[in-house]
């Protein structure tokens, strides 16, 4: 990774050690396509420092009604998270990362609440294990090279991190690490691996909506011809995205995707065909500020030209 990402990661590890009980508002995700790389080694090594305040969980633990693993813990390794239900997992993990208190539910025992001091380190072999949106500020994602190191490295490392001398040296290192510039409640850095995971998290309709936002000429093509309109109804946009209805995209689903992509509706516009809610896809600032009459004339003119070219929506 880049030097600034490496520095942030080391500070992320060190901050709760220098400030015991500190709750960071970010989590670390290490991803690789290969297995046996050692993604969990960093967390297991930190676990030697945290001792009884460290625990390891899996995908099943995330959704269990019982969470004894969270009691009196400060550092948790979520190993090989699969993202079986990525949207549900995303909401759940965001709650875990930022909550101030945790309710402990042990089998056959009364539930009780504690201050939540857990910071999370996740590993995964799935490139889309975490559903992340464009505005995500919680997850630091780093892709680990898929080729394992030489076997002798793992043998030496295993002996080092299990030794009292090794863990004591690392503890001392983190206690003295310079934390200048680190914000425990700030956003996680953007990495290339995170951008990839965000893109892989999107559905087909979300992907199209983001292309429309970024490059309307690319998204608005019929038979290879660019449709240079600036104002569109949801139904008209669906006619371009799903012209034969094979994708069975509803207007509500498309509207949600357009909003998630950052597209904006103008104020309702009364046209000769009735009141329309119009998406501004080009010259956006102009149409969000424009008066009703100007929007009406623009939409009707563009709509008429489209009809004359016999493009069906």
Tab-separated table of C-alpha atoms in Angstrom:
chain	number	residue	atom	x	y	z
A	1	UNK	CA	0.000	0.000	0.000
A	2	UNK	CA	0.914	3.677	-0.145
A	3	UNK	CA	3.012	5.192	2.667
A	4	UNK	CA	0.073	7.273	3.921
A	5	UNK	CA	-2.188	4.210	4.048
A	6	UNK	CA	0.490	2.224	5.864
A	7	UNK	CA	0.886	5.047	8.387
A	8	UNK	CA	-2.880	5.280	8.970
A	9	UNK	CA	-3.124	1.506	9.451
A	10	UNK	CA	-0.318	1.457	12.035
A	11	UNK	CA	-1.891	4.414	13.850
A	12	UNK	CA	-5.245	2.620	13.781
A	13	UNK	CA	-3.622	-0.353	15.499
A	14	UNK	CA	-1.728	1.804	17.985
A	15	UNK	CA	-4.411	4.276	19.066
A	16	UNK	CA	-6.466	1.911	21.278
A	17	UNK	CA	-3.256	0.618	22.836
A	18	UNK	CA	-2.195	4.131	23.808
A	19	UNK	CA	-5.800	4.971	24.770
A	20	UNK	CA	-7.254	1.801	26.341
A	21	UNK	CA	-10.977	1.467	25.811
A	22	UNK	CA	-11.045	3.891	22.866
A	23	UNK	CA	-13.738	3.166	20.279
A	24	UNK	CA	-12.566	3.842	16.724
A	25	UNK	CA	-15.299	4.672	14.218
A	26	UNK	CA	-13.596	2.675	11.484
A	27	UNK	CA	-12.845	-0.977	10.775
A	28	UNK	CA	-10.109	-2.679	8.771
A	29	UNK	CA	-10.858	-5.160	5.974
A	30	UNK	CA	-8.039	-7.260	4.506
A	31	UNK	CA	-8.949	-9.035	1.280
A	32	UNK	CA	-7.156	-11.531	-0.932
A	33	UNK	CA	-8.314	-14.045	-3.518
A	34	UNK	CA	-5.778	-16.556	-2.265
A	35	UNK	CA	-5.941	-18.496	0.985
A	36	UNK	CA	-3.181	-19.247	3.449
A	37	UNK	CA	-1.653	-15.805	2.907
A	38	UNK	CA	-1.684	-14.760	6.558
A	39	UNK	CA	-4.346	-12.020	6.511
A	40	UNK	CA	-5.341	-12.863	10.072
A	41	UNK	CA	-1.761	-12.892	11.393
A	42	UNK	CA	-1.755	-9.187	12.245
A	43	UNK	CA	-4.936	-9.559	14.289
A	44	UNK	CA	-3.695	-12.699	16.041
A	45	UNK	CA	-0.487	-10.862	16.880
A	46	UNK	CA	-2.432	-7.936	18.346
A	47	UNK	CA	-4.468	-10.513	20.226
A	48	UNK	CA	-1.318	-11.411	22.158
A	49	UNK	CA	-1.204	-7.817	23.427
A	50	UNK	CA	-4.908	-7.651	24.283
A	51	UNK	CA	-5.005	-11.071	25.930
A	52	UNK	CA	-8.484	-11.784	27.332
A	53	UNK	CA	-9.777	-8.581	25.711
A	54	UNK	CA	-9.336	-10.181	22.258
A	55	UNK	CA	-11.725	-12.582	20.528
A	56	UNK	CA	-12.198	-14.158	17.119
A	57	UNK	CA	-15.564	-14.524	15.375
A	58	UNK	CA	-16.897	-15.905	12.114
A	59	UNK	CA	-19.837	-15.225	9.797
A	60	UNK	CA	-22.210	-17.254	11.947
A	61	UNK	CA	-21.357	-15.233	15.067
A	62	UNK	CA	-22.324	-11.987	13.318
A	63	UNK	CA	-25.944	-13.106	13.051
A	64	UNK	CA	-26.270	-15.131	16.233
A	65	UNK	CA	-28.680	-14.002	18.948
A	66	UNK	CA	-25.912	-14.689	21.451
A	67	UNK	CA	-22.820	-12.491	21.580
A	68	UNK	CA	-20.711	-13.519	24.564
A	69	UNK	CA	-17.746	-12.883	22.267
A	70	UNK	CA	-18.314	-9.107	22.662
A	71	UNK	CA	-18.242	-9.049	26.466
A	72	UNK	CA	-15.302	-7.034	27.830
A	73	UNK	CA	-13.498	-7.099	24.477
A	74	UNK	CA	-11.460	-4.351	22.820
A	75	UNK	CA	-10.175	-6.012	19.651
A	76	UNK	CA	-12.096	-8.556	17.538
A	77	UNK	CA	-10.991	-10.505	14.484
A	78	UNK	CA	-13.813	-11.364	12.069
A	79	UNK	CA	-12.152	-14.109	10.054
A	80	UNK	CA	-13.202	-15.134	6.548
A	81	UNK	CA	-16.366	-13.032	6.387
A	82	UNK	CA	-18.333	-14.069	3.302
A	83	UNK	CA	-20.984	-11.371	2.979
A	84	UNK	CA	-23.756	-13.925	2.477
A	85	UNK	CA	-26.386	-11.180	2.701
A	86	UNK	CA	-24.286	-8.131	1.941
A	87	UNK	CA	-26.850	-5.374	2.472
A	88	UNK	CA	-28.021	-6.824	5.786
A	89	UNK	CA	-24.419	-7.426	6.842
A	90	UNK	CA	-23.500	-3.840	5.952
A	91	UNK	CA	-26.176	-2.378	8.218
A	92	UNK	CA	-25.207	-4.766	11.005
A	93	UNK	CA	-21.480	-4.044	10.727
A	94	UNK	CA	-22.005	-0.280	10.641
A	95	UNK	CA	-23.899	-0.632	13.900
A	96	UNK	CA	-21.098	-2.712	15.422
A	97	UNK	CA	-18.439	-0.224	14.357
A	98	UNK	CA	-20.085	2.904	15.784
A	99	UNK	CA	-22.320	1.872	18.673
A	100	UNK	CA	-21.550	3.311	22.108
A	101	UNK	CA	-23.027	0.438	24.152
A	102	UNK	CA	-23.439	-3.282	23.548
A	103	UNK	CA	-26.096	-5.556	25.043
A	104	UNK	CA	-24.562	-8.895	26.025
A	105	UNK	CA	-26.772	-11.913	25.562
A	106	UNK	CA	-25.374	-15.186	26.916
A	107	UNK	CA	-27.281	-18.445	26.804
A	108	UNK	CA	-29.509	-18.971	29.833
A	109	UNK	CA	-28.277	-15.772	31.521
A	110	UNK	CA	-29.846	-12.328	31.984
A	111	UNK	CA	-28.882	-9.756	29.363
A	112	UNK	CA	-26.897	-6.690	30.405
A	113	UNK	CA	-25.264	-3.667	28.760
A	114	UNK	CA	-21.663	-2.472	28.669
A	115	UNK	CA	-19.791	0.406	27.027
A	116	UNK	CA	-18.766	-0.851	23.582
A	117	UNK	CA	-14.973	-0.669	23.253
A	118	UNK	CA	-14.604	-3.192	20.422
A	119	UNK	CA	-12.589	-2.371	17.313
A	120	UNK	CA	-12.940	-4.700	14.339
A	121	UNK	CA	-10.441	-6.272	11.968
A	122	UNK	CA	-12.028	-8.360	9.186
A	123	UNK	CA	-10.540	-10.743	6.644
A	124	UNK	CA	-12.214	-12.135	3.534
A	125	UNK	CA	-11.492	-14.021	0.320
A	126	UNK	CA	-14.544	-12.545	-1.412
A	127	UNK	CA	-13.999	-9.351	-3.464
A	128	UNK	CA	-17.582	-8.249	-2.783
A	129	UNK	CA	-17.936	-9.533	0.799
A	130	UNK	CA	-18.787	-6.078	2.151
A	131	UNK	CA	-21.552	-3.974	0.646
A	132	UNK	CA	-20.096	-0.470	0.550
A	133	UNK	CA	-21.668	2.629	-0.941
A	134	UNK	CA	-19.875	5.619	-2.421
A	135	UNK	CA	-20.188	7.593	0.798
A	136	UNK	CA	-18.832	4.887	3.101
A	137	UNK	CA	-16.478	6.333	5.724
A	138	UNK	CA	-16.137	3.345	8.024
A	139	UNK	CA	-14.106	0.696	6.188
A	140	UNK	CA	-10.421	0.704	5.306
A	141	UNK	CA	-9.981	-1.957	2.612
A	142	UNK	CA	-6.571	-3.316	1.660
A	143	UNK	CA	-5.923	-6.056	-0.885
A	144	UNK	CA	-3.194	-8.471	0.105
A	145	UNK	CA	-1.137	-10.091	-2.691
A	146	UNK	CA	-2.509	-13.575	-3.343
A	147	UNK	CA	0.850	-15.330	-3.439
A	148	UNK	CA	2.019	-16.565	-0.025
A	149	UNK	CA	5.475	-15.752	1.263
A	150	UNK	CA	8.180	-18.361	1.690
A	151	UNK	CA	7.367	-21.039	4.272
A	152	UNK	CA	10.382	-20.075	6.386
A	153	UNK	CA	8.889	-16.606	6.927
A	154	UNK	CA	5.756	-18.067	8.518
A	155	UNK	CA	7.809	-20.406	10.695
A	156	UNK	CA	9.947	-17.525	11.985
A	157	UNK	CA	6.994	-15.188	12.385
A	158	UNK	CA	4.979	-17.761	14.303
A	159	UNK	CA	7.809	-18.289	16.762
A	160	UNK	CA	8.339	-14.520	17.132
A	161	UNK	CA	4.743	-13.457	17.767
A	162	UNK	CA	4.141	-16.280	20.227
A	163	UNK	CA	7.198	-15.349	22.255
A	164	UNK	CA	7.054	-13.003	25.243
A	165	UNK	CA	10.001	-11.049	23.848
A	166	UNK	CA	8.276	-10.537	20.488
A	167	UNK	CA	4.939	-9.354	21.885
A	168	UNK	CA	6.683	-7.123	24.445
A	169	UNK	CA	8.712	-5.446	21.681
A	170	UNK	CA	5.593	-4.878	19.590
A	171	UNK	CA	3.682	-3.526	22.592
A	172	UNK	CA	6.504	-1.069	23.232
A	173	UNK	CA	6.545	-0.067	19.545
A	174	UNK	CA	2.823	0.755	19.511
A	175	UNK	CA	2.996	2.609	22.821
A	176	UNK	CA	5.599	4.941	21.303
A	177	UNK	CA	4.148	5.270	17.786
A	178	UNK	CA	3.507	8.873	16.735
A	179	UNK	CA	-0.249	9.421	16.386
A	180	UNK	CA	-0.019	12.920	14.950
A	181	UNK	CA	-2.842	13.547	12.481
A	182	UNK	CA	-4.871	10.465	13.394
A	183	UNK	CA	-8.550	11.095	14.121
A	184	UNK	CA	-10.186	8.188	15.989
A	185	UNK	CA	-13.597	9.272	14.735
A	186	UNK	CA	-12.483	10.338	11.262
A	187	UNK	CA	-13.168	8.598	7.969
A	188	UNK	CA	-11.114	5.704	6.671
A	189	UNK	CA	-8.769	6.460	3.748
A	190	UNK	CA	-9.915	5.653	0.228
A	191	UNK	CA	-7.921	2.835	-1.346
A	192	UNK	CA	-7.976	1.230	-4.778
A	193	UNK	CA	-9.216	-1.993	-3.158
A	194	UNK	CA	-12.105	-0.109	-1.564
A	195	UNK	CA	-13.107	1.472	-4.876
A	196	UNK	CA	-13.136	-1.998	-6.447
A	197	UNK	CA	-15.252	-3.409	-3.610
A	198	UNK	CA	-17.716	-0.520	-3.922
A	199	UNK	CA	-18.131	-1.154	-7.648
A	200	UNK	CA	-18.571	-4.893	-7.134
A	201	UNK	CA	-21.175	-4.170	-4.459
A	202	UNK	CA	-23.497	-2.502	-6.947
A	203	UNK	CA	-26.413	-4.173	-8.663
A	204	UNK	CA	-26.771	-3.892	-12.439
A	205	UNK	CA	-29.234	-1.017	-12.153
A	206	UNK	CA	-26.976	0.784	-9.644
A	207	UNK	CA	-24.035	0.403	-12.006
A	208	UNK	CA	-26.025	1.892	-14.886
A	209	UNK	CA	-27.205	4.788	-12.718
A	210	UNK	CA	-23.611	5.603	-11.741
A	211	UNK	CA	-22.564	5.518	-15.412
A	212	UNK	CA	-25.454	7.877	-16.175
A	213	UNK	CA	-24.270	10.262	-13.465
A	214	UNK	CA	-20.641	10.129	-14.558
A	215	UNK	CA	-21.041	9.980	-18.357
A	216	UNK	CA	-24.574	10.496	-19.747
A	217	UNK	CA	-23.350	10.015	-23.319
A	218	UNK	CA	-22.237	6.491	-22.427
A	219	UNK	CA	-25.484	5.521	-20.696
A	220	UNK	CA	-28.004	7.214	-22.983
A	221	UNK	CA	-27.583	5.356	-26.246
A	222	UNK	CA	-30.204	3.691	-28.433
A	223	UNK	CA	-28.931	1.645	-31.397
A	224	UNK	CA	-25.544	3.280	-30.930
A	225	UNK	CA	-26.943	6.817	-31.131
A	226	UNK	CA	-26.499	9.208	-28.210
A	227	UNK	CA	-29.724	10.789	-26.983
A	228	UNK	CA	-28.604	14.230	-25.885
A	229	UNK	CA	-31.641	15.138	-23.784
A	230	UNK	CA	-31.159	16.927	-20.500
A	231	UNK	CA	-34.463	16.238	-18.700
A	232	UNK	CA	-36.005	12.785	-18.341
A	233	UNK	CA	-38.829	11.073	-16.511
A	234	UNK	CA	-38.095	7.828	-14.676
A	235	UNK	CA	-40.125	5.903	-17.218
A	236	UNK	CA	-38.140	7.342	-20.119
A	237	UNK	CA	-34.854	6.426	-18.454
A	238	UNK	CA	-36.159	2.905	-17.849
A	239	UNK	CA	-36.902	2.727	-21.552
A	240	UNK	CA	-33.203	3.199	-22.273
A	241	UNK	CA	-31.911	0.972	-19.470
A	242	UNK	CA	-34.421	-1.862	-19.967
A	243	UNK	CA	-36.044	-1.305	-23.388
A	244	UNK	CA	-37.596	-4.762	-23.753
A	245	UNK	CA	-38.496	-5.212	-20.083
A	246	UNK	CA	-36.272	-8.281	-19.740
A	247	UNK	CA	-34.692	-6.957	-16.535
A	248	UNK	CA	-38.106	-6.356	-14.967
A	249	UNK	CA	-36.883	-3.123	-13.399
A	250	UNK	CA	-39.613	-1.258	-11.530
A	251	UNK	CA	-39.841	2.521	-11.558
A	252	UNK	CA	-39.303	2.572	-7.796
A	253	UNK	CA	-36.156	0.434	-8.049
A	254	UNK	CA	-34.751	2.661	-10.791
A	255	UNK	CA	-35.618	5.839	-8.852
A	256	UNK	CA	-33.783	4.535	-5.783
A	257	UNK	CA	-30.748	3.640	-7.880
A	258	UNK	CA	-30.702	7.101	-9.470
A	259	UNK	CA	-30.833	8.773	-6.048
A	260	UNK	CA	-28.072	6.518	-4.694
A	261	UNK	CA	-25.941	7.519	-7.674
A	262	UNK	CA	-26.412	11.199	-6.794
A	263	UNK	CA	-28.822	12.243	-9.536
A	264	UNK	CA	-31.405	14.889	-8.653
A	265	UNK	CA	-35.034	15.536	-9.478
A	266	UNK	CA	-36.184	19.026	-10.407
A	267	UNK	CA	-39.355	20.484	-8.933
A	268	UNK	CA	-42.530	18.939	-10.456
A	269	UNK	CA	-43.160	20.365	-13.906
A	270	UNK	CA	-46.610	20.807	-15.453
A	271	UNK	CA	-46.345	19.801	-19.118
A	272	UNK	CA	-48.969	19.309	-21.831
A	273	UNK	CA	-48.983	15.617	-20.861
A	274	UNK	CA	-49.482	16.286	-17.165
A	275	UNK	CA	-47.254	16.936	-14.174
A	276	UNK	CA	-43.834	15.297	-14.519
A	277	UNK	CA	-41.009	14.619	-12.076
A	278	UNK	CA	-37.884	15.193	-14.124
A	279	UNK	CA	-34.323	13.977	-13.638
A	280	UNK	CA	-31.622	16.452	-14.627
A	281	UNK	CA	-28.855	14.371	-16.225
A	282	UNK	CA	-26.990	17.093	-18.114
A	283	UNK	CA	-26.349	20.748	-17.200
A	284	UNK	CA	-27.649	19.724	-13.779
A	285	UNK	CA	-27.074	22.936	-11.837
A	286	UNK	CA	-28.924	24.965	-14.459
A	287	UNK	CA	-32.046	22.795	-14.345
A	288	UNK	CA	-32.124	22.564	-10.570
A	289	UNK	CA	-32.203	26.382	-10.470
A	290	UNK	CA	-34.393	26.952	-13.539
A	291	UNK	CA	-37.924	28.285	-13.301
A	292	UNK	CA	-40.984	26.208	-14.098
A	293	UNK	CA	-41.623	27.741	-17.531
A	294	UNK	CA	-38.053	27.185	-18.704
A	295	UNK	CA	-38.113	23.522	-17.580
A	296	UNK	CA	-41.489	22.987	-19.247
A	297	UNK	CA	-40.319	24.356	-22.599
A	298	UNK	CA	-37.071	22.369	-22.468
A	299	UNK	CA	-38.775	19.078	-21.631
A	300	UNK	CA	-41.537	19.448	-24.209
A	301	UNK	CA	-39.068	20.422	-26.924
A	302	UNK	CA	-36.771	17.477	-26.154
A	303	UNK	CA	-39.693	15.075	-25.824
A	304	UNK	CA	-41.085	16.164	-29.188
A	305	UNK	CA	-37.737	15.685	-30.908
A	306	UNK	CA	-37.458	12.224	-29.402
A	307	UNK	CA	-40.904	11.277	-30.651
A	308	UNK	CA	-40.094	12.561	-34.114
A	309	UNK	CA	-37.061	10.274	-34.221
A	310	UNK	CA	-39.369	7.367	-33.402
A	311	UNK	CA	-37.425	6.297	-30.339
A	312	UNK	CA	-39.861	4.434	-28.085
A	313	UNK	CA	-39.657	4.639	-24.330
